[in-house]
GROMACS .gro file of C-alpha atoms in nm:
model
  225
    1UNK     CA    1   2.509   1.712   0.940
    2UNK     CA    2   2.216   1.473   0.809
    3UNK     CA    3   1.940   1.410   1.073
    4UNK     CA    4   1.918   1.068   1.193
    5UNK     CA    5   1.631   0.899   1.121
    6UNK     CA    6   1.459   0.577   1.260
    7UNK     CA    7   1.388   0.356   0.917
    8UNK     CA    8   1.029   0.120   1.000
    9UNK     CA    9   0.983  -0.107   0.685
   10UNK     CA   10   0.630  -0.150   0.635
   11UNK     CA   11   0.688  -0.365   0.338
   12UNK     CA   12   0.575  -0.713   0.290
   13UNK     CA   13   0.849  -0.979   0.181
   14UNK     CA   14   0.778  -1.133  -0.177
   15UNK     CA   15   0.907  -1.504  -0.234
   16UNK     CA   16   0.766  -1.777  -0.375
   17UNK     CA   17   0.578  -1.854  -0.071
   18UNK     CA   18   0.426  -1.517  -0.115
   19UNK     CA   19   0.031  -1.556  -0.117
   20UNK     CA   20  -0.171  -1.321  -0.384
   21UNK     CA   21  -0.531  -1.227  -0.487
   22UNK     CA   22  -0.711  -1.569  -0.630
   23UNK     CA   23  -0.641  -1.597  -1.010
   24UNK     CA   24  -0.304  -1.365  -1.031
   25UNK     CA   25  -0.009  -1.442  -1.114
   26UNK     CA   26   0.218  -1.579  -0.801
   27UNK     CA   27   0.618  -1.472  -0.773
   28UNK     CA   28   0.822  -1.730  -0.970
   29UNK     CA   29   1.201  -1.716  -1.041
   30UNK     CA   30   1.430  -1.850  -1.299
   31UNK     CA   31   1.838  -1.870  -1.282
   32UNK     CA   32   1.894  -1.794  -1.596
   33UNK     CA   33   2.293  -1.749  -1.556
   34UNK     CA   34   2.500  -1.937  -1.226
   35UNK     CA   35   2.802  -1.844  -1.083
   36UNK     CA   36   2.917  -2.229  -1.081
   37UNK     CA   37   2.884  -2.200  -1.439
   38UNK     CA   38   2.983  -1.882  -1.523
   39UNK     CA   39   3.243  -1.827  -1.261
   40UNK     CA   40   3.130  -1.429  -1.301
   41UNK     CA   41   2.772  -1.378  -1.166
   42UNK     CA   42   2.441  -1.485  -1.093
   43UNK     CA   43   2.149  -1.389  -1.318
   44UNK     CA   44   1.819  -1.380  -1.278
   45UNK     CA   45   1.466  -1.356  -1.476
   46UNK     CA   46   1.145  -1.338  -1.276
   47UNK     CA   47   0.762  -1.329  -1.309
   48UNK     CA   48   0.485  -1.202  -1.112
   49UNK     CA   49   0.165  -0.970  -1.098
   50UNK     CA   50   0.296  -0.583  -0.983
   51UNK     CA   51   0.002  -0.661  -0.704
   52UNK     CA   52   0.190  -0.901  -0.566
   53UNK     CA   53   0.319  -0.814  -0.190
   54UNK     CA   54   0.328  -0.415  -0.083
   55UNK     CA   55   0.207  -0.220  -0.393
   56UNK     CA   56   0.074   0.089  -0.575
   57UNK     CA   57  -0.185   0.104  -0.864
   58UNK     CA   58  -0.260   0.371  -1.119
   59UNK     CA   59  -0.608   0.441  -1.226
   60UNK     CA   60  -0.556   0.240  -1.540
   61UNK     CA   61  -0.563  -0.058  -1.351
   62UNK     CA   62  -1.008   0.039  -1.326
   63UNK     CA   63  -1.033   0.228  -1.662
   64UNK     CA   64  -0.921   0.268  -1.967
   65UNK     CA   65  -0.688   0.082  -2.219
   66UNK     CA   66  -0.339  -0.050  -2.117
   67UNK     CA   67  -0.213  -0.006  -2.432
   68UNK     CA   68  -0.337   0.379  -2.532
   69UNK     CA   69  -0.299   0.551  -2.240
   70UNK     CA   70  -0.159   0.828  -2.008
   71UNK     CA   71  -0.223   0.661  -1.653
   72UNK     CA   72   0.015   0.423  -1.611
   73UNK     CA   73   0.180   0.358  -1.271
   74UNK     CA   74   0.486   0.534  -1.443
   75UNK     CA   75   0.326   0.806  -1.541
   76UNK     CA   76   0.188   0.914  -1.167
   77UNK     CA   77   0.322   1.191  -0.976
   78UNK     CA   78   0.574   1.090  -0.689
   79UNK     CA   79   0.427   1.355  -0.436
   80UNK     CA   80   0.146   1.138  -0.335
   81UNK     CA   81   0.442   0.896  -0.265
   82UNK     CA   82   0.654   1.070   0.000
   83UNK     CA   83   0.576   1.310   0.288
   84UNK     CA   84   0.438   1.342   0.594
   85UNK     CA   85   0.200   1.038   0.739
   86UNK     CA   86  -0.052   0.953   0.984
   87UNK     CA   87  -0.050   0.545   1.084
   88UNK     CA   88  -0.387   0.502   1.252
   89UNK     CA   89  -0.490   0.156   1.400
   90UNK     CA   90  -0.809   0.016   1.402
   91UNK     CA   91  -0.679  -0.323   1.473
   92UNK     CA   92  -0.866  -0.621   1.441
   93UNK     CA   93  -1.099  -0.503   1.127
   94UNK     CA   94  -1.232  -0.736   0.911
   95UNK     CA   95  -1.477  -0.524   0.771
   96UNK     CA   96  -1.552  -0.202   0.593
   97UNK     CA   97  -1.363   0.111   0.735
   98UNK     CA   98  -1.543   0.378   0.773
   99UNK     CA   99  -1.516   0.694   0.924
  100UNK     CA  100  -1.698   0.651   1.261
  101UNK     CA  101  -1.447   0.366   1.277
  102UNK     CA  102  -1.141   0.688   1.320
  103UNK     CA  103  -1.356   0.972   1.413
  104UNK     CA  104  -1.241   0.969   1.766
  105UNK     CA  105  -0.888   0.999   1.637
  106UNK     CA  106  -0.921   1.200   1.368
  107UNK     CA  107  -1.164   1.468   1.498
  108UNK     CA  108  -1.017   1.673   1.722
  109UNK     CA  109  -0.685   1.727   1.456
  110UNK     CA  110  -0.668   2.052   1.288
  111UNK     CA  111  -0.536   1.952   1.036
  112UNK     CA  112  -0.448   1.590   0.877
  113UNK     CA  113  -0.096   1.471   0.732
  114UNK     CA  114  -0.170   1.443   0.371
  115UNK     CA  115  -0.097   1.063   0.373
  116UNK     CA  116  -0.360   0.828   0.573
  117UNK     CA  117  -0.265   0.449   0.647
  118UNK     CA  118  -0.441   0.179   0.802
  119UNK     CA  119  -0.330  -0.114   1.048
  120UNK     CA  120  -0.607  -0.395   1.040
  121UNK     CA  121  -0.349  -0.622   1.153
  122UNK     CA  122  -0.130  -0.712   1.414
  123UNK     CA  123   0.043  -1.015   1.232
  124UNK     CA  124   0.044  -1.098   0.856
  125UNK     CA  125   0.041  -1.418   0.764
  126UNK     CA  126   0.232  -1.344   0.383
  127UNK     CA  127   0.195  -1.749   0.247
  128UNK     CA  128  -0.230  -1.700   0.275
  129UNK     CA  129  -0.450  -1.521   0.121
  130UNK     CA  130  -0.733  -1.400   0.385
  131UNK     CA  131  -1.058  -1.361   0.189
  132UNK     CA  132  -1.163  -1.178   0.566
  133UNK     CA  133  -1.002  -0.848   0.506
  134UNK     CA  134  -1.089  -0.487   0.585
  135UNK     CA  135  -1.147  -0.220   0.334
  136UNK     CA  136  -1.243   0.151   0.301
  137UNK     CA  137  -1.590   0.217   0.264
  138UNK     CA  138  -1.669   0.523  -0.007
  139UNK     CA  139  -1.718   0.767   0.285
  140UNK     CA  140  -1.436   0.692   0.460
  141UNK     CA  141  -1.270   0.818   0.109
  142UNK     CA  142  -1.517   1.109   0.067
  143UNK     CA  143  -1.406   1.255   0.464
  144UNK     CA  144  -1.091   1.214   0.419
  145UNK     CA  145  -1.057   1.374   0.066
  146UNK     CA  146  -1.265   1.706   0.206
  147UNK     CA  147  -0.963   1.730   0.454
  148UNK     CA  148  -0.712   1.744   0.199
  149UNK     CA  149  -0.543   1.349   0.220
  150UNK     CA  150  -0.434   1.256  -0.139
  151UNK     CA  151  -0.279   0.918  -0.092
  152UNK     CA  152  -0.388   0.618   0.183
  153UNK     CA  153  -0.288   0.259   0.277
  154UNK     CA  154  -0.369  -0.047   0.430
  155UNK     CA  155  -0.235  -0.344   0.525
  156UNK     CA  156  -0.496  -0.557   0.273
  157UNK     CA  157  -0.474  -0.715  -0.050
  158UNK     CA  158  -0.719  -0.434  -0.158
  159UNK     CA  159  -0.933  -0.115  -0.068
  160UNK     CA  160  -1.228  -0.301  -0.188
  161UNK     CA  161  -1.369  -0.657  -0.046
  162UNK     CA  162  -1.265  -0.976  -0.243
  163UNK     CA  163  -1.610  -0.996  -0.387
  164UNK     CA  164  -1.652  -0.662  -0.495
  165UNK     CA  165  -1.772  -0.681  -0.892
  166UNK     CA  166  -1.773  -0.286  -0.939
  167UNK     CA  167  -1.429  -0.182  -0.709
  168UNK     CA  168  -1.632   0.144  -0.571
  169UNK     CA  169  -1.362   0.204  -0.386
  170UNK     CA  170  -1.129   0.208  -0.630
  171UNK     CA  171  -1.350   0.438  -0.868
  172UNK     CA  172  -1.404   0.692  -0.555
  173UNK     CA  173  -1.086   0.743  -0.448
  174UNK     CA  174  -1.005   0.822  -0.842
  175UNK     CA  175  -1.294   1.063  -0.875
  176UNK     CA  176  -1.134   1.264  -0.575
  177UNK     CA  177  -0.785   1.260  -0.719
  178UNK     CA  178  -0.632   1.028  -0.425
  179UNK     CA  179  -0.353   0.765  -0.501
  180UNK     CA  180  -0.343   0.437  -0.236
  181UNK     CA  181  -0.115   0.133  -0.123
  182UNK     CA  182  -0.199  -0.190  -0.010
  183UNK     CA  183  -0.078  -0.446   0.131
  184UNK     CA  184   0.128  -0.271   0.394
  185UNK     CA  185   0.243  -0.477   0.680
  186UNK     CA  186   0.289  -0.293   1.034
  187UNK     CA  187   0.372  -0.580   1.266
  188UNK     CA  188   0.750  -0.453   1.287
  189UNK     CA  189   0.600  -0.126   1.406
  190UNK     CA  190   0.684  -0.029   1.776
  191UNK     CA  191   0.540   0.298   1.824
  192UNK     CA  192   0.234   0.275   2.059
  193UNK     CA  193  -0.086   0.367   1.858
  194UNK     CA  194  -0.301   0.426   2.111
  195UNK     CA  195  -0.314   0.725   1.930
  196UNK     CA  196  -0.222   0.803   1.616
  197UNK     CA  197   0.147   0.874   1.512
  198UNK     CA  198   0.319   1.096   1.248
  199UNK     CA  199   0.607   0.979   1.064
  200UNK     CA  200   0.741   1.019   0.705
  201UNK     CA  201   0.665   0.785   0.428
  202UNK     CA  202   0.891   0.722   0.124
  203UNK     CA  203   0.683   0.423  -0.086
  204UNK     CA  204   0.796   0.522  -0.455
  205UNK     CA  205   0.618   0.325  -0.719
  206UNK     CA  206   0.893   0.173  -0.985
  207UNK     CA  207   0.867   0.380  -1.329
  208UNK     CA  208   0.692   0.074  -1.539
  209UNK     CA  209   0.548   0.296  -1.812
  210UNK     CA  210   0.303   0.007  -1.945
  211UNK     CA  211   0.161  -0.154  -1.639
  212UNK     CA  212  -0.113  -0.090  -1.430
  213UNK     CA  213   0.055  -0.123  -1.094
  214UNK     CA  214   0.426  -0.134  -0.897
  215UNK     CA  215   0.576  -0.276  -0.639
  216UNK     CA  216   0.727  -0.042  -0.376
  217UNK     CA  217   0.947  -0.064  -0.063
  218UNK     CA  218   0.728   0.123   0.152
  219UNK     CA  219   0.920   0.269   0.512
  220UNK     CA  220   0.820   0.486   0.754
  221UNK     CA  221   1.056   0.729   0.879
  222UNK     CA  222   1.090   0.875   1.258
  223UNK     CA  223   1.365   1.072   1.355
  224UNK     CA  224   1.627   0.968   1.635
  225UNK     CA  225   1.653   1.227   1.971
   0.00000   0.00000   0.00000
């Protein structure tokens, strides 16, 4: 018999109403093919940036060519993707994360989950882009790379600050071999994070061989007594 399993969708919707970063490309939708008209089916054509809502990037979107290279977002390993998680809150944070910010909580563990994620946020407002949002500072990265995490998320439109000419971030959690998501949204989440709470995260990136990012339908998994 399967187990039962609690399914917590940490995804953000995408619409056209859905805000993105200042200067991408919004979600837009064509009907290319009606029902009325067809009497068969509706199709569908649409455009947007892969950043746009809950995402994943590959280290080409920071370095290298697009078009002559082996890091694209379908080129990554899944394993990063899917496993065991730890959601720690640090709710309201409009500012660099960094690690005295989850010492308390992360201290006295053991051992870590291999997958880190990050609520800023209580509520997400998805039609505006907040140019206040929290990050992860380099040594945030740095501690939680020496304890083994590969992959972490936040609930942002990025891991660096909107100004941010250089993406440190970005280029740090590379150097360690770490993967991240953002734009996570947690306000559907129930689970009392007073402290923080394990669960099992399935957030596969699409297999877009030539781009530098994916959407994914990120969920958290808990399973049922």
């Amino acid at each position: 018999m399967m187990p039962a399993f609690e399914i917590i969708d940490i995804s953000q919707p995408v619409s056209r109403a859905t805000a993105c970063f200042p200067g991408d490309v919004p979600f837009s939708r064509e009907l290319t093919l009606s029902h009325a008209d067809s009497g068969v089916i509706n199709l569908c054509s649409f455009t947007m940036s892969p950043h746009v809502g809950t995402h994943a990037d590959a280290p080409v979107h920071v370095r290298g060519d697009l078009n002559q290279t082996g890091e694209t977002i379908g080129q990554l390993p899944l394993l990063p993707f899917i496993g065991p998680a730890l959601v720690v809150d640090v709710s309201p944070c409009t500012e660099a994360i960094t690690w005295s910010h989850v010492a308390s909580q992360l201290d006295s563990r053991q051992k870590l989950p291999p997958r880190i994620l990050f609520r800023t946020a209580r509520q997400i407002r998805y039609d505006v882009f907040e140019n206040a949002y929290a990050w992860f500072s380099t040594d945030l990265v740095t501690a939680l790379a020496a304890r083994g995490v590969i992959l972490v998320g936040l609930d942002t439109p990025s891991v660096d600050p909107v100004d941010s000419k250089t993406l440190e971030t970005h280029h740090a959690l590379l150097s360690h071999g770490m993967s991240w998501l953002e734009n996570l949204d947690f306000s559907s989440l129930t689970v009392d994070l007073e402290k923080p709470a394990e669960f099992f995260l399935v957030a596969l990136p699409l297999k877009m061989m030539e781009l530098e990012a994916s959407p994914v339908r990120a969920v958290l998994l808990k399973p049922q007594a």
